[in-house]
Amino acid sequence: MNAILLFIEWITGFLLFSAKNLLRRKTGDVKNPGRVSVIIPARNEEHSLPHLLDSLKNQTLKPYEIIVVDDGSEDKTSEIAKKYGAMVVRNEKVEKGWTGKSWAVWRGFLKSSGDILVFLDADVRLKPEAIEELIYLRGKTNGVISVFPYHYTERLYEKFSILFNFLGALTFTSPFERVLKKGGMCGAVLICTRDDYVKIGGHSSVRAEIVEDMALGRMFEEEGIPVETYLGYRLVSFRMYPDGYMSLVEGFTKNTAKGALSISLPTLSLLIFWFSGLLSTGIVFFLNLLRGTLELNHYAIFYFLYTLQLLSLGRFIGNFGFILPVFHIFPSVFFLSIFLNSIYRYYIRGIVSWKDRAISIRGWGK
């Protein structure tokens, strides 16, 4: 692989990333937003939920109501929600034809009464200005706002999610997604009006989808309702998989293959192009290191440049530390193995799992 091709692959990362999508401090006043309903689907979230409910209590724009849908939890999720004064909806059984999250969110919506709907995953954490800023941005676009949260990590295995988050961020900031109106949307944080949600049929219209947020985004766009996705950066964060390594593997296996095929072909092609350069420089550099034959060639130079890129752009996406960006061959191989397993599980076996639930896929699997 020559140096010119490596340069084009490397520079693709900067071309896809847009600082305009970084969520920053409040840029305007919110006047008469109406009643705000916060809907939180939660399954065994006793450790994550208090962080979110604490942050909701401290919002500059107070929600009218907070609804926690206990999606068959076996821990103290309901008790914690009640302690914070939230309305609790028990969701013991998933209706046939629905995936668990979509069913839980729909049940929460049916109990809500707000003019503005704010859907939040239970592992999300909000700065005090977050909801006010998001509602302001929604008013500017008169559409739907979603947020790809800043990924807060604590343990080493969590930091191995760096490339999933990095590629996800590049997807949401890609100019092609905006121009082609693919409706790329992150379901962790979603803000829309009640009228717009009802217009597309809400989560009822994507009841069987595994990656329901991308499908929902497409439906908004098809109805002429614009979708804008921001990076959480300083206002919205989450800690995705605090329960252990296997929960991380399970979560990314469930979403990665289907999510990749839900984005536009130009964006997907450029992401593959960028990743192939990252992987090739990592393999060559690591093999030379093992052989003791390191030399300053174009592979070594671009290995270093990819490291700088991961460090410089990664700081807007999550706290992944210094070690894994430097030794990026390891998260690269990890990402590739999960992606291939996701393709196998989704399109060949036809079954993925999440939080002790086996989910049957419509399509090739039996």
C-alpha positions as MATLAB code, in Angstrom:
seq = 'MNAILLFIEWITGFLLFSAKNLLRRKTGDVKNPGRVSVIIPARNEEHSLPHLLDSLKNQTLKPYEIIVVDDGSEDKTSEIAKKYGAMVVRNEKVEKGWTGKSWAVWRGFLKSSGDILVFLDADVRLKPEAIEELIYLRGKTNGVISVFPYHYTERLYEKFSILFNFLGALTFTSPFERVLKKGGMCGAVLICTRDDYVKIGGHSSVRAEIVEDMALGRMFEEEGIPVETYLGYRLVSFRMYPDGYMSLVEGFTKNTAKGALSISLPTLSLLIFWFSGLLSTGIVFFLNLLRGTLELNHYAIFYFLYTLQLLSLGRFIGNFGFILPVFHIFPSVFFLSIFLNSIYRYYIRGIVSWKDRAISIRGWGK';
ca = [
       0.000    0.000    0.000;
       1.602    3.266   -1.066;
       1.845    6.425    0.971;
      -0.694    8.363   -1.135;
      -3.415    5.766   -0.535;
      -2.645    5.708    3.194;
      -2.880    9.490    3.312;
      -6.304    9.462    1.619;
      -7.537    6.773    4.033;
      -6.265    8.706    7.039;
      -7.620   12.102    5.962;
     -11.082   10.564    5.491;
     -11.534   10.618    9.270;
     -11.176   14.397    9.359;
     -13.469   14.819    6.349;
     -16.284   12.894    8.048;
     -15.948   14.570   11.444;
     -17.756   17.872   12.003;
     -17.216   20.074   15.053;
     -20.544   21.778   14.248;
     -22.285   18.733   15.707;
     -20.689   19.118   19.139;
     -23.280   19.872   21.803;
     -22.188   22.998   23.651;
     -23.625   25.408   26.206;
     -26.972   27.162   25.768;
     -27.072   29.444   22.750;
     -30.551   30.905   23.105;
     -33.655   31.250   25.249;
     -36.421   28.673   25.366;
     -39.806   30.379   25.467;
     -42.966   28.470   26.327;
     -41.700   24.978   25.466;
     -44.895   23.391   26.762;
     -45.017   20.383   29.036;
     -41.976   18.126   28.814;
     -42.385   14.380   29.372;
     -39.241   12.331   30.024;
     -39.590    8.620   29.214;
     -36.926    6.163   30.407;
     -37.000    2.437   29.535;
     -35.042    0.560   32.213;
     -34.183   -3.113   32.666;
     -32.000   -3.990   35.671;
     -30.603   -0.445   35.882;
     -30.323    0.014   39.653;
     -26.708    1.186   39.310;
     -27.183    3.568   36.363;
     -30.627    5.022   37.042;
     -29.725    7.145   40.120;
     -27.164    9.113   38.069;
     -29.788    9.976   35.459;
     -32.548   10.820   37.938;
     -30.164   13.014   39.948;
     -29.246   14.912   36.789;
     -32.913   15.337   35.839;
     -33.624   16.808   39.267;
     -30.995   19.503   38.610;
     -32.140   20.602   35.139;
     -32.536   24.317   34.447;
     -35.714   23.433   32.542;
     -37.711   21.109   34.778;
     -39.625   18.238   33.139;
     -43.373   18.165   33.690;
     -43.222   14.415   34.333;
     -40.647   11.624   34.482;
     -41.822    8.153   33.498;
     -39.647    5.096   34.155;
     -40.769    1.916   32.409;
     -39.516   -1.037   34.450;
     -38.917   -3.554   31.687;
     -39.095   -6.758   33.721;
     -36.253   -5.845   36.081;
     -35.027   -8.293   38.704;
     -33.279   -5.655   40.809;
     -34.333   -2.446   42.574;
     -35.007   -0.376   39.448;
     -38.653    0.327   40.380;
     -37.872    1.180   43.992;
     -35.191    3.655   42.947;
     -37.487    5.322   40.407;
     -40.240    5.713   43.015;
     -37.756    7.131   45.508;
     -37.010    9.948   43.047;
     -40.705   10.639   42.504;
     -40.921    9.210   38.988;
     -44.045    7.544   37.635;
     -43.290    3.820   37.313;
     -44.850    1.706   34.575;
     -44.314   -2.025   34.986;
     -43.652   -3.888   31.773;
     -43.648   -7.560   32.747;
     -44.301   -9.139   29.349;
     -43.220   -8.084   25.861;
     -46.057   -8.282   23.356;
     -45.571  -10.682   20.447;
     -43.970   -8.998   17.445;
     -42.205   -6.339   19.524;
     -38.617   -5.983   20.679;
     -38.226   -5.236   24.377;
     -37.021   -1.635   24.197;
     -39.584   -0.460   21.641;
     -42.395   -2.030   23.667;
     -41.159   -0.392   26.874;
     -40.816    3.033   25.243;
     -44.280    2.738   23.687;
     -45.816    1.837   27.046;
     -44.176    4.896   28.549;
     -45.480    7.119   25.764;
     -49.039    5.878   26.309;
     -48.824    7.063   29.934;
     -47.345   10.455   29.046;
     -49.155   13.751   28.526;
     -46.415   16.191   27.518;
     -46.193   18.349   24.403;
     -42.464   17.602   24.103;
     -41.208   14.023   24.456;
     -37.696   13.327   25.737;
     -36.655    9.673   25.469;
     -33.568    8.750   27.498;
     -31.667    5.512   28.035;
     -31.161    4.747   31.714;
     -27.359    5.001   31.489;
     -27.438    8.626   30.263;
     -26.134   11.490   32.413;
     -27.087   15.124   31.793;
     -25.476   18.430   32.653;
     -27.964   20.923   34.174;
     -28.443   22.841   30.906;
     -28.857   19.772   28.699;
     -32.633   19.503   28.281;
     -33.033   23.262   27.860;
     -30.349   23.300   25.162;
     -31.831   20.310   23.336;
     -35.323   21.782   23.325;
     -33.885   25.073   22.043;
     -32.142   23.222   19.192;
     -35.321   21.308   18.395;
     -37.180   24.586   18.113;
     -34.586   25.936   15.671;
     -34.931   22.963   13.315;
     -38.631   22.329   13.983;
     -37.785   18.654   13.790;
     -36.206   15.897   15.840;
     -32.998   16.075   17.872;
     -30.975   13.060   18.945;
     -27.669   12.859   20.786;
     -24.769   10.427   20.547;
     -23.547   10.787   24.154;
     -19.963   11.269   25.262;
     -18.820    7.830   26.417;
     -17.624    7.941   30.008;
     -15.490    4.879   30.816;
     -13.855    3.653   34.003;
     -12.455    0.160   33.442;
     -10.025   -1.028   30.766;
     -12.481   -3.304   28.950;
     -14.869   -0.338   28.536;
     -12.145    1.604   26.732;
     -12.022   -1.135   24.070;
     -15.248    0.408   22.754;
     -13.202    3.295   21.340;
     -13.638    2.330   17.680;
     -17.351    1.582   17.999;
     -17.812    5.081   19.380;
     -15.337    6.696   16.989;
     -16.962    5.180   13.900;
     -20.410    5.928   15.307;
     -19.505    9.580   15.781;
     -18.105    9.820   12.237;
     -21.355    8.323   10.957;
     -23.549   10.865   12.709;
     -21.398   13.827   11.648;
     -20.969   12.610    8.056;
     -22.179   15.207    5.521;
     -23.615   12.397    3.385;
     -26.106   11.378    6.078;
     -27.428   14.925    6.175;
     -27.570   15.433    2.406;
     -29.108   12.030    1.666;
     -31.523   12.336    4.622;
     -30.981    8.802    5.875;
     -32.395    9.761    9.259;
     -29.350    8.616   11.202;
     -30.435    8.873   14.812;
     -29.160    7.706   18.199;
     -31.908    6.377   20.440;
     -30.029    7.011   23.690;
     -31.329   10.602   23.674;
     -34.245   11.632   21.478;
     -36.375   14.810   21.587;
     -39.449   15.432   19.452;
     -42.925   16.895   19.693;
     -45.836   14.679   20.585;
     -47.507   15.562   17.286;
     -44.487   14.471   15.225;
     -44.164   11.226   17.175;
     -47.840   10.401   16.664;
     -47.601   11.338   12.983;
     -45.143    8.508   12.261;
     -46.793    6.025   14.617;
     -43.981    6.229   17.172;
     -42.195    3.066   18.261;
     -45.256    1.079   17.255;
     -44.187    1.575   13.643;
     -40.729    0.039   14.298;
     -41.851   -2.571   16.819;
     -39.871   -5.469   15.324;
     -36.670   -3.546   14.539;
     -33.485   -4.432   16.448;
     -31.833   -1.076   15.676;
     -35.054    0.825   16.217;
     -33.524    4.296   16.384;
     -32.199    4.224   12.810;
     -35.547    2.918   11.526;
     -37.409    5.598   13.473;
     -35.140    8.290   12.047;
     -35.897    7.162    8.499;
     -39.629    7.371    9.207;
     -39.300   10.943   10.489;
     -37.400   11.948    7.342;
     -39.942   10.222    5.080;
     -42.659   12.349    6.691;
     -40.663   15.516    6.037;
     -39.600   15.918    9.677;
     -35.865   16.791    9.778;
     -33.541   14.818   12.042;
     -30.355   16.294   13.511;
     -27.904   14.310   15.640;
     -25.355   15.958   17.936;
     -22.361   14.599   19.827;
     -22.961   14.868   23.575;
     -19.492   16.292   24.306;
     -19.866   18.534   27.389;
     -23.603   18.222   28.047;
     -24.684   14.587   27.606;
     -22.742   11.460   28.511;
     -23.328    7.804   29.309;
     -21.522    4.840   30.770;
     -22.656    2.051   28.515;
     -21.513   -1.297   29.881;
     -20.517   -1.116   33.560;
     -21.743   -4.676   34.223;
     -18.758   -6.434   32.684;
     -16.968   -7.401   29.500;
     -19.668   -9.779   28.252;
     -22.360   -7.087   28.393;
     -20.171   -4.936   26.128;
     -19.672   -7.814   23.675;
     -23.389   -8.627   23.717;
     -24.439   -5.016   23.188;
     -22.173   -4.292   20.235;
     -22.875   -7.697   18.671;
     -26.585   -6.855   18.725;
     -26.237   -3.495   16.992;
     -23.106   -3.284   14.844;
     -23.925   -5.222   11.661;
     -27.478   -3.948   11.284;
     -26.433   -0.419   12.197;
     -23.683   -0.420    9.554;
     -26.138   -1.440    6.841;
     -28.610    1.257    7.907;
     -26.374    4.160    6.870;
     -25.763    5.597    3.410;
     -23.434    3.798    1.013;
     -21.025    6.779    0.686;
     -20.625    7.031    4.470;
     -20.231    3.264    4.893;
     -17.655    3.118    2.088;
     -15.585    5.919    3.607;
     -15.732    4.342    7.073;
     -14.470    1.037    5.639;
     -11.791    2.959    3.745;
     -10.654    4.746    6.918;
     -10.688    1.554    9.000;
      -8.701   -0.425    6.412;
      -5.893    2.112    6.695;
      -5.999    1.959   10.491;
      -5.917   -1.847   10.465;
      -3.189   -2.200    7.843;
      -0.824    0.247    9.543;
      -1.464   -1.472   12.859;
      -0.753   -4.956   11.505;
       2.443   -3.941    9.692;
       3.748   -1.895   12.622;
       3.007   -4.665   15.140;
       4.590   -7.413   12.990;
       7.702   -5.302   12.503;
       7.805   -4.701   16.244;
       7.689   -8.460   16.912;
      10.445   -9.090   14.368;
      12.580   -6.309   15.779;
      12.733   -4.659   12.348;
      11.140   -1.292   13.058;
      12.066    1.383   10.559;
      10.795    4.824    9.675;
       8.730    4.007    6.579;
       5.312    5.245    5.466;
       3.543    2.572    7.535;
       5.268    3.763   10.704;
       4.503    7.390    9.869;
       0.817    6.730    9.285;
       0.611    4.499   12.347;
       1.709    7.567   14.308;
      -0.716    9.843   12.408;
      -3.646    7.502   13.084;
      -2.663    7.545   16.761;
      -2.743   11.355   16.790;
      -6.110   11.331   15.013;
      -7.649    8.967   17.562;
      -6.305   11.111   20.396;
      -7.333   14.469   18.901;
     -10.854   13.544   17.752;
     -11.456   10.916   20.409;
     -11.419   13.536   23.176;
     -14.740   14.847   21.825;
     -16.259   11.351   21.861;
     -15.179    9.726   25.130;
     -12.448    9.293   27.739;
     -10.614    6.347   26.202;
      -7.222    7.164   27.655;
      -3.810    7.123   25.991;
      -2.799    3.458   25.826;
      -5.386    2.084   23.380;
      -5.053    4.923   20.832;
      -1.291    4.305   20.859;
      -1.664    0.521   20.545;
      -4.676    0.804   18.248;
      -4.066   -2.591   16.644;
      -5.744   -4.194   19.688;
      -9.053   -2.260   19.587;
      -8.962   -2.640   15.772;
      -8.843   -6.441   15.964;
     -11.471   -6.387   18.724;
     -13.795   -4.250   16.610;
     -13.345   -6.466   13.547;
     -14.049   -9.653   15.515;
     -17.250   -8.204   17.014;
     -18.378   -6.902   13.633;
     -17.893  -10.282   11.940;
     -19.665  -12.046   14.804;
     -22.498   -9.525   14.535;
     -22.908  -10.331   10.834;
     -22.961  -14.059   11.646;
     -25.439  -13.711   14.502;
     -27.722  -11.313   12.661;
     -27.763  -12.615    9.101;
     -26.923  -16.318    9.459;
     -28.078  -17.544   12.860;
     -30.882  -15.014   12.994;
     -30.684  -14.579   16.770;
     -29.025  -11.958   18.952;
     -29.295  -11.534   22.701;
     -29.535   -8.599   25.074;
     -30.065   -8.487   28.834;
     -31.020  -12.169   29.138;
     -33.418  -11.987   26.201;
     -32.974  -13.898   22.948;
     -34.171  -11.772   20.037;
     -35.196  -13.485   16.804;
     -34.327  -11.588   13.648;
     -36.591  -11.263   10.667;
     -34.619  -12.126    7.538;
     -32.161  -14.873    6.765;
     -32.012  -16.515   10.153;
     -34.332  -19.366   11.105;
];
